[in-house]
XYZ file of C-alpha atoms in Angstrom:
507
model
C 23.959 -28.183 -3.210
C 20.617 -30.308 -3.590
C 19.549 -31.895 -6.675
C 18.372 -29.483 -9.283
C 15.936 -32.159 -10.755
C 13.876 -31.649 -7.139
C 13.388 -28.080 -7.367
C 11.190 -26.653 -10.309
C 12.661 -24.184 -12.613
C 12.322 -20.859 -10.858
C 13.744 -22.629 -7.334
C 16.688 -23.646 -9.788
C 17.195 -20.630 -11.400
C 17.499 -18.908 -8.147
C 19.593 -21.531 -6.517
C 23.046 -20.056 -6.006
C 22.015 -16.563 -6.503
C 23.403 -13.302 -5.208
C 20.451 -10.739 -4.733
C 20.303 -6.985 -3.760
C 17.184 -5.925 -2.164
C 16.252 -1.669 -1.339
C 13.347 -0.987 0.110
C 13.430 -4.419 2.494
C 12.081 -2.860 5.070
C 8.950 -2.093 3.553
C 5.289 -3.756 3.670
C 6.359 -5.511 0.368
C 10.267 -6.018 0.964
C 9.660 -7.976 3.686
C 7.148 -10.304 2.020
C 9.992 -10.273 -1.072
C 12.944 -11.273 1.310
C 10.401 -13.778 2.733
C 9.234 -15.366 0.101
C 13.003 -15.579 -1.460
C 14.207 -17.300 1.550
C 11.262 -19.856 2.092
C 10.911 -20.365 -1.483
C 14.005 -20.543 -2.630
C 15.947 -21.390 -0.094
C 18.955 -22.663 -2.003
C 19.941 -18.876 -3.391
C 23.525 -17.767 -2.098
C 22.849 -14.094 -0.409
C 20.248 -11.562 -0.355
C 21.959 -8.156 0.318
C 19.608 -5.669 1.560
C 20.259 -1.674 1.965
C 19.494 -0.834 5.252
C 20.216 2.584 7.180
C 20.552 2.808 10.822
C 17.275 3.695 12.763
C 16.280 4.619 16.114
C 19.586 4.364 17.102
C 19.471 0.321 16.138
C 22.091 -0.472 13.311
C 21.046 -2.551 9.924
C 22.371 -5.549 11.931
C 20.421 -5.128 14.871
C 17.085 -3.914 12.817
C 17.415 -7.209 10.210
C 17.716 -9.371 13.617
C 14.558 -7.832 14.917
C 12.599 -8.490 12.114
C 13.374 -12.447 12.794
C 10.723 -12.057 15.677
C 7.939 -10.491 13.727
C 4.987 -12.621 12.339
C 5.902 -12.185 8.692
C 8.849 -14.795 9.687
C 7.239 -17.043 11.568
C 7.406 -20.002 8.880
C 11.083 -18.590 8.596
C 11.581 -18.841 12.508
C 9.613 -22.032 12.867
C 10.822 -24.290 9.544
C 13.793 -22.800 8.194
C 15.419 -20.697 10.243
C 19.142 -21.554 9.220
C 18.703 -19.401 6.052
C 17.665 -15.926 7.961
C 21.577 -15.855 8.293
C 21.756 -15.637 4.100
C 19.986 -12.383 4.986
C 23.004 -9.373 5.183
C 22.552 -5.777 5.485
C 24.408 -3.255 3.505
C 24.488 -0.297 5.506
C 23.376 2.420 3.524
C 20.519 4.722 2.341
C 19.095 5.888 -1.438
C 18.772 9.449 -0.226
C 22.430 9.454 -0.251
C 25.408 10.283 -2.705
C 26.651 6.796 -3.946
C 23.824 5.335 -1.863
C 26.120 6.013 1.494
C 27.795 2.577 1.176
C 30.997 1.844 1.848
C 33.622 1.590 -1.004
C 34.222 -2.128 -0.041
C 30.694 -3.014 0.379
C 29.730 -1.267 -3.410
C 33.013 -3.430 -4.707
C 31.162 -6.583 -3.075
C 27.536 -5.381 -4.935
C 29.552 -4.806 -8.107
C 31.330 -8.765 -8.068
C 28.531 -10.531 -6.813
C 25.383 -9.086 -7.533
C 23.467 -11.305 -10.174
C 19.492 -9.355 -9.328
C 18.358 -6.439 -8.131
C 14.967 -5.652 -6.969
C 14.473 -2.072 -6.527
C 11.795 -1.267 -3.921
C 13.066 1.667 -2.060
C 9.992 4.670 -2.470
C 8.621 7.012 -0.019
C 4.800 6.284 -0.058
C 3.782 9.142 1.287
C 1.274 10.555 -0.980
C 1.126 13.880 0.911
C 5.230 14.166 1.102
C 6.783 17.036 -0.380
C 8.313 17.203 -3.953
C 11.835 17.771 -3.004
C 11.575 14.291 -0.381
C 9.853 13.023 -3.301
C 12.525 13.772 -6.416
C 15.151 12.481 -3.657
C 13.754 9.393 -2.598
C 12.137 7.794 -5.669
C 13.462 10.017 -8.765
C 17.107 10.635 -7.502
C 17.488 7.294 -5.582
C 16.289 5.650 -8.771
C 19.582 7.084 -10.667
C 21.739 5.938 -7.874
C 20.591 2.570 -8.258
C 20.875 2.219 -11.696
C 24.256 4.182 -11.678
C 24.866 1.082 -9.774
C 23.672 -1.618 -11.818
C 25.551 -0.406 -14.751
C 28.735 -1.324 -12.985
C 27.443 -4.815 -11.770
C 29.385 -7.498 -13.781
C 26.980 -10.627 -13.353
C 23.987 -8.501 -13.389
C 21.288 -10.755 -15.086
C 17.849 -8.973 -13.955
C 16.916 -5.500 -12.680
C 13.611 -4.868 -11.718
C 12.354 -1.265 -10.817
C 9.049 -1.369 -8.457
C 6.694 1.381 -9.652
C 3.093 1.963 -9.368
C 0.156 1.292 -12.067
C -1.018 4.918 -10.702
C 1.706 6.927 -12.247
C -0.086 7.674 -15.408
C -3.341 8.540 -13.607
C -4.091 11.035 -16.479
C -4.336 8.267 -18.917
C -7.611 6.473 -18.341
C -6.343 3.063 -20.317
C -2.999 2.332 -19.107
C -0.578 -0.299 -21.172
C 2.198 -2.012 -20.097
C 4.973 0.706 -21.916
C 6.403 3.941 -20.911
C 4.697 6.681 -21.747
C 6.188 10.230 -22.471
C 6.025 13.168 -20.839
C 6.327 16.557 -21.109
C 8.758 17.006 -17.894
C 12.015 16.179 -17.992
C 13.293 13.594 -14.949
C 17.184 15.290 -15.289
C 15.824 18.500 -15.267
C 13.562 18.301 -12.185
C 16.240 16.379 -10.674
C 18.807 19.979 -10.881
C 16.005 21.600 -9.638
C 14.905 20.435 -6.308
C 18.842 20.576 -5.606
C 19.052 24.448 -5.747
C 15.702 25.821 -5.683
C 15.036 27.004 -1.915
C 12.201 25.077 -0.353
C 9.867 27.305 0.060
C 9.608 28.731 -3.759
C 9.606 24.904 -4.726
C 6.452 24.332 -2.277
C 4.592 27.185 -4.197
C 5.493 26.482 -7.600
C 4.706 22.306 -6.734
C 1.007 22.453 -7.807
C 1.527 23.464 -11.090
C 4.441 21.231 -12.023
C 2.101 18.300 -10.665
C -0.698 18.702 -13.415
C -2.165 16.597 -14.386
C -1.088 14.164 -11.668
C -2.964 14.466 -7.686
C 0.632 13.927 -5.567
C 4.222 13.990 -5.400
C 4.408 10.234 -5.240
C 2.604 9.290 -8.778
C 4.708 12.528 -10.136
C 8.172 11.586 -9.106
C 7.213 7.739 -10.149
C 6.691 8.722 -13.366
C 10.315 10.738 -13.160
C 11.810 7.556 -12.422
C 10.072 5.159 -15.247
C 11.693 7.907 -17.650
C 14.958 7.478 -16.261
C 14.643 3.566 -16.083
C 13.459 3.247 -19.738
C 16.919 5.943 -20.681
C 19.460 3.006 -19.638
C 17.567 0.365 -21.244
C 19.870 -1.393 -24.047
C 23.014 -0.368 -21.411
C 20.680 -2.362 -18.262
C 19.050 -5.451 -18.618
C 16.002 -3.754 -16.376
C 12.248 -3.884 -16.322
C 9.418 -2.073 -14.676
C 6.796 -3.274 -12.458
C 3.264 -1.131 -11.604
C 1.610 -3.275 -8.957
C -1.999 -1.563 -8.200
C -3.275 -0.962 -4.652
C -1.171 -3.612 -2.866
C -3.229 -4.925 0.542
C -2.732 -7.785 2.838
C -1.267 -11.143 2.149
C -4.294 -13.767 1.161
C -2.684 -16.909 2.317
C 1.497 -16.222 2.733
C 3.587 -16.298 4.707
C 0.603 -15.339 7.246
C -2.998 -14.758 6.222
C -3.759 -11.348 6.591
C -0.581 -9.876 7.330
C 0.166 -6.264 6.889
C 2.815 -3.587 8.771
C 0.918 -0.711 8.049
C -2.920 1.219 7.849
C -1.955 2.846 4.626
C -4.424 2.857 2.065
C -7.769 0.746 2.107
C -6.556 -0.957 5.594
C -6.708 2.221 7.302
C -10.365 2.624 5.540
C -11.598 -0.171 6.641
C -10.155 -0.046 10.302
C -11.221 3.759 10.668
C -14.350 2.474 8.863
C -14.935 -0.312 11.782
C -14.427 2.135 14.666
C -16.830 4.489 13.112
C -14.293 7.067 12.717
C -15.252 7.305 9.542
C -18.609 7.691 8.661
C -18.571 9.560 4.847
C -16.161 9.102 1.754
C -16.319 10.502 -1.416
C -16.270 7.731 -3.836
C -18.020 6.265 -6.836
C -19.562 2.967 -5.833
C -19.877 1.473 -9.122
C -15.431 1.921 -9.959
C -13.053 -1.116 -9.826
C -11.232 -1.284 -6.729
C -7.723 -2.142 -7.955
C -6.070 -4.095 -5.261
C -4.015 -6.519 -5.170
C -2.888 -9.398 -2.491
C 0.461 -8.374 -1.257
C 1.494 -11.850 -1.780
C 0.372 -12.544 -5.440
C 2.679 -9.607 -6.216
C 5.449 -10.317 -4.460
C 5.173 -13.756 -6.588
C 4.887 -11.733 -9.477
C 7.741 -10.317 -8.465
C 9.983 -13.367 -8.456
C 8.664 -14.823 -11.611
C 9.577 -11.596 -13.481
C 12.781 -11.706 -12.362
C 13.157 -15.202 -13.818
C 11.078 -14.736 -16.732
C 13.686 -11.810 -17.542
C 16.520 -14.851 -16.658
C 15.276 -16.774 -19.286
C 15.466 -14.322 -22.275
C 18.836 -14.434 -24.585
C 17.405 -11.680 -26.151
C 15.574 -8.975 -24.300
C 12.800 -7.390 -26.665
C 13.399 -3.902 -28.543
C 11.132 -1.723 -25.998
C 11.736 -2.312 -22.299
C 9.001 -4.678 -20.673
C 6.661 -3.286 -18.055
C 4.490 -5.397 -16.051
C 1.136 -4.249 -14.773
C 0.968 -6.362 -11.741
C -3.427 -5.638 -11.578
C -6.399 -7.771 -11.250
C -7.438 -9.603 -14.430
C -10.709 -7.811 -15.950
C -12.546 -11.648 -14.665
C -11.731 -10.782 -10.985
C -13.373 -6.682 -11.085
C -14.575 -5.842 -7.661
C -16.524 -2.385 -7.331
C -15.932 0.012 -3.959
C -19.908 -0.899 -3.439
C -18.955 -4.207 -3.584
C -16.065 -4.030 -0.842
C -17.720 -1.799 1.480
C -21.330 -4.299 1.471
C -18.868 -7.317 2.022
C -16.272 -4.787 4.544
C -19.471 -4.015 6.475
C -20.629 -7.354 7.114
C -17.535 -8.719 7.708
C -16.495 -6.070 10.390
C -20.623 -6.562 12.085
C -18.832 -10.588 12.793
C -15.300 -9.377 13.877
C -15.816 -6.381 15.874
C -12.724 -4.024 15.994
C -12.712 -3.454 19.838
C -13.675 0.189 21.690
C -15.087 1.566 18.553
C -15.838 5.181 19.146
C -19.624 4.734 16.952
C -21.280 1.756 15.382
C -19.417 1.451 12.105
C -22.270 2.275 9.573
C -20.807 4.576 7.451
C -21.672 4.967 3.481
C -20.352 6.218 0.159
C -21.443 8.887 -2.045
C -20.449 11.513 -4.813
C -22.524 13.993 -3.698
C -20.377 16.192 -2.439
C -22.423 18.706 -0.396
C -23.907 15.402 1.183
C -20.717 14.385 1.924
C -19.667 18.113 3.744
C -22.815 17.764 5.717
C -22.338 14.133 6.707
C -18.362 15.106 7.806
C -19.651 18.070 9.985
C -22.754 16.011 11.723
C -20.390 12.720 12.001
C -16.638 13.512 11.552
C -15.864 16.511 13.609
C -19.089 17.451 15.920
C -18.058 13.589 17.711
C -14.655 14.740 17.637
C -15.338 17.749 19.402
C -17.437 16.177 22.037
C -15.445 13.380 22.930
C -12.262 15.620 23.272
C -14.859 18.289 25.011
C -15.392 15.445 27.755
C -12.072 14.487 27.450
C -10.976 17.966 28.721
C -13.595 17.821 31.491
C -12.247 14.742 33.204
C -8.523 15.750 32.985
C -7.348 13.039 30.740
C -5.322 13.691 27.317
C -7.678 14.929 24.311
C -6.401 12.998 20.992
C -10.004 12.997 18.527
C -9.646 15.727 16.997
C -5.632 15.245 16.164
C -7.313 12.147 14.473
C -10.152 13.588 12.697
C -7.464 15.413 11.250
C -5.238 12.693 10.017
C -8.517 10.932 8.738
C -9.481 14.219 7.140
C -6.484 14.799 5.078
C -6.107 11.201 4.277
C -9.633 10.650 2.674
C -8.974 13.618 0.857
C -5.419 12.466 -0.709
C -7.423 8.788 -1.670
C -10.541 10.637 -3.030
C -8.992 11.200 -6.324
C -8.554 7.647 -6.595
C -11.546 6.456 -5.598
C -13.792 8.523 -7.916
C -12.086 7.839 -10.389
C -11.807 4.740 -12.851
C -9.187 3.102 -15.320
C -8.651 0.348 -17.376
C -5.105 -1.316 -16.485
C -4.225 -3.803 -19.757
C -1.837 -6.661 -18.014
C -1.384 -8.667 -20.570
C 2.775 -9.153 -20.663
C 1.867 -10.127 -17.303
C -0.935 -12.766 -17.294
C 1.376 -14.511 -19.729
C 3.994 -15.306 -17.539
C 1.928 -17.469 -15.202
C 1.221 -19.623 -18.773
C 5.208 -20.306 -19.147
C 5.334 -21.579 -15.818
C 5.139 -24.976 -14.759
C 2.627 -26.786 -12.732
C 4.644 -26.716 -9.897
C 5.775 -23.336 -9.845
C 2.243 -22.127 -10.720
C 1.305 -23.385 -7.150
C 4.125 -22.309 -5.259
C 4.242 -18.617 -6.909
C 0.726 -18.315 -7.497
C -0.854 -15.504 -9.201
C -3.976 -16.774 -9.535
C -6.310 -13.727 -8.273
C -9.785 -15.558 -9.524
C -9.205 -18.370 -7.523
C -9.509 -15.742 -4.365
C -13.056 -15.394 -2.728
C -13.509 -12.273 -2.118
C -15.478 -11.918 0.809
C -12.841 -14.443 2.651
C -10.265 -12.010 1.566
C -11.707 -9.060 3.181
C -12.125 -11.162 6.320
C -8.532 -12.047 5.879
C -7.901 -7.772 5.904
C -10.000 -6.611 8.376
C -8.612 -9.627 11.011
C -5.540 -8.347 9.848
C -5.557 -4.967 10.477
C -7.035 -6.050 13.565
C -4.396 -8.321 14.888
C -1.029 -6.528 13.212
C -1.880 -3.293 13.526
C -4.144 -2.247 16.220
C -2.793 -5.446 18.162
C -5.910 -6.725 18.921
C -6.160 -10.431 19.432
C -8.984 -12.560 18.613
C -9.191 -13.486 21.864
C -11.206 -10.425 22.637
C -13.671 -10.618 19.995
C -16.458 -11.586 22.384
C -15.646 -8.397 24.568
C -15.907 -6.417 21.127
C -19.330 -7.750 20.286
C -20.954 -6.688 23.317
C -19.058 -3.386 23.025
C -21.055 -3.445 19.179
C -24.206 -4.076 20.704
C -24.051 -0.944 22.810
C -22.878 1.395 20.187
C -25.830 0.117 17.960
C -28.289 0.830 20.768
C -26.658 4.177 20.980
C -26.580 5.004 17.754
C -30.469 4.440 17.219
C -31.097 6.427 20.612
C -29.171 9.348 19.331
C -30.814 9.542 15.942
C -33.936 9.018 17.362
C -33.443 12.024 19.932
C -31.734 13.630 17.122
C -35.035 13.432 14.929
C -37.089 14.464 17.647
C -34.871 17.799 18.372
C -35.023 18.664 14.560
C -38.554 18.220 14.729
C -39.300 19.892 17.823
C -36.883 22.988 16.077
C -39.048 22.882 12.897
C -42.291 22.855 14.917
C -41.428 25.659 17.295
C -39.761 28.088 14.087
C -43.058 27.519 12.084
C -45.427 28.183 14.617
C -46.750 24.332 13.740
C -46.165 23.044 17.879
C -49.062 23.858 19.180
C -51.391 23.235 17.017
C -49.562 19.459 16.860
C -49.868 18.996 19.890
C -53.372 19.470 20.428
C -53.686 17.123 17.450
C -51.600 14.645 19.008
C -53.504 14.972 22.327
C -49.657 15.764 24.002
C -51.163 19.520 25.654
């Protein structure tokens, strides 16, 4: 083992640790797993529950990731302690968590933290997948946990959405009026189809099933507290990694990726949202590092406090950026790096007026759509804008209720941990969002979402720009021929031509 008096104190708190990871395959358990390995490289194991997919078993999938860019530093520097990585084959939707009774006696021995990431994101997914994945697969965990004999930290990944009724949101559990045991009985013999119609009024006040069952699970988390030595953690919007382990880097276009992506094609050309709101995002990397230093934060209590600590993992109220903000910055940015065959020129707007917004969505959203699958059809080839006009539909109107509305997170438990840290660790597990530029950051996402997602390289950002070019031309063409067919409407309905006409000298 190297010399402790190298490391600083969260590398040597870590060093010789046994961890167990859910949720590792996820946008953020990936950066965790990461960041554990390259940071602290001296820990002893990092567990992770994996189920088989695609036919590919946990082995085979945690092999695979070795090759993806998130591990390049891994791959490149360090790549002796990817074998510290093991899979425990298993899944939270699952009595006992489907693990093996050998593999939950190694978990119970070893197991000295536990970060709990597993969730099903899926804002639109039904309340019984819901309740199973998040609320249920919560109790299995900690069900868990309660057996684990070294256990020194639990932390339980939530959301800072999950009291989206409360406009100020502190870091404690709040009450509510549903009971997470009782919901729990009830998605396990209701029949689907009387829990689908009965779902919207046992969401009130709250716009999903993933905020909802979140909330389930914080109740059940704060129950075991005193038996658990657990804590909760509401990271906001979480969006690509600023600077680690690759600039940029994101798995996924959930949330304001997709936006900005759909945004830069010109798929999107409307969005209900309130300009002048905080857009609460977060690097993906400053809360994974959040992340960490909880865990050892927690390591360094010999008494854990009376109420259980929650950590709202949001910007500081220094570093508030507004949607009108982001999209002025978004737009410019994407004008310089060009997503490549963009469907329109990307120069779409916000606004809260909704009947604005309809018209904008017919004219812009699905008359386009039509057309281009219309031509589509004509010259034999596979129609597919529509299908996503659909997907974009539905998804701007599952974010709406976030983005027109505002709230004021209160993060102070968590602002203070960065101040107990030393120097050294403040550097290497920064959480410093001020010192982030913001319109560098956005460049950081949109290149992102460019390269990781749509898998387009830079290398064919001077094909894009000419590709730009054209669709601007074309877009001021077709609003000028647009403005000339209104008027030439108007004219003709009024009885106004002819008389212009003459005026004009065009008879």
């Amino acid at each position: 083992m190297k010399d402790l008096a190298k490391k600083t104190p969260v590398q040597a708190w870590y060093t010789g640790k046994t961890i167990f990871v859910t949720g590792g395959s996820g946008f953020m358990g990936k950066v965790l797993l990461e960041k554990l390995l390259y940071a602290c490289s001296d820990l002893e194991r990092i567990y992770v529950l994996m189920r088989p997919k695609r036919g590919k078993s946990p082995q085979t999938r945690i092999d695979d990731w070795l090759k993806l860019p998130v591990f390049k530093r891994i791959r490149e520097e360090k790549p002796e302690v990817y074998k510290k990585l093991v899979p425990i084959p298993g899944d939270v939707t699952s009595e006992r968590l489907g693990i093996s009774p050998e593999h939950e006696q190694l978990l119970i021995e070893k197991t000295e933290i536990v970060f709990h990431c597993a969730a099903t994101l899926k804002l639109e997914a039904k309340l019984k997948d819901a309740i199973e994945m998040n609320t249920v697969g919560t109790k299995r965990i900690l069900d868990l946990c309660q057996q684990m004999k070294r256990l020194q930290a639990l932390l339980h990944l939530s959301t800072a959405f999950c009291y989206c009724d409360k406009e100020v949101l502190t870091e404690k559990v709040h009450d509510f009026h549903h009971n997470p045991y009782d919901l729990m009985r009830t998605v396990e013999w209701m029949d689907e189809k009387a829990l689908d119609t009965i779902t919207p009024t046992l969401l009130t006040p709250h716009p999903n099933t993933y905020t909802y069952s979140k909330r389930l699970a914080e109740m059940m988390v704060r129950d075991v507290y005193g038996k658990l030595r657990v804590c909760i953690v509401r990271p906001s919007i979480v969006c690509p990694a600023n600077a680690e382990p690759v600039e940029g880097w994101v798995d996924s276009l959930n949330g304001p990726v997709g936006i900005m992506v759909a945004g830069g094609k010109g798929i999107i050309r409307s969005m209900l949202c309130n300009g002048e709101y905080n857009a609460e995002v977060i690097p993906v990397d400053l809360a994974i590092n959040g992340l960490i230093t909880i865990a050892y934060t927690m390591g360094q209590m010999a008494e854990m406090p009376p109420e259980i600590p929650v950590y709202n993992i949001t910007c500081r109220e220094t570093k508030r950026t507004t949607w009108k903000e982001v999209l002025d910055l978004g737009k410019a940015t994407a004008y310089e790096y060009p997503f490549e065959a963009g469907v329109w020129y990307p120069d779409g707007d916000i606004t809260m007026n909704k009947a604005y917004h309809t018209m904008c969505v017919v004219l812009f959203h699905w008359l386009p759509a039509y057309l281009i699958d219309f031509l589509m059809f004509c010259f034999g080839q596979k129609r597919f804008m529509c299908r996503i006009q659909n997907m974009v539909t539905e998804g701007l109107s599952l974010l709406q209720f976030f983005t027109t509305r505002q709230w004021d997170f209160k993060s102070h438990q968590y602002q203070a941990i960065a101040k107990n840290l030393s120097p050294e660790d403040n550097v290497i597990f920064t959480m410093d969002v001020d010192a982030i530029d913001t319109k560098d950051y956005l460049r950081r996402i949109i290149l992102g979402g460019r390269q990781y997602c749509m898998k387009e390289p830079l290398s064919t950002l001077p094909k894009a720009r000419i590709q730009l070019k054209m669709l601007y031309v074309l877009d001021k063409v077709a609003k000028a021929f647009m403005l000339y067919l209104m008027l030439w409407l108007f004219l003709s309905i009024t009885g106004l031509r002819a008389p212009v006409y003459e005026m004009l000298g065009w008879a």
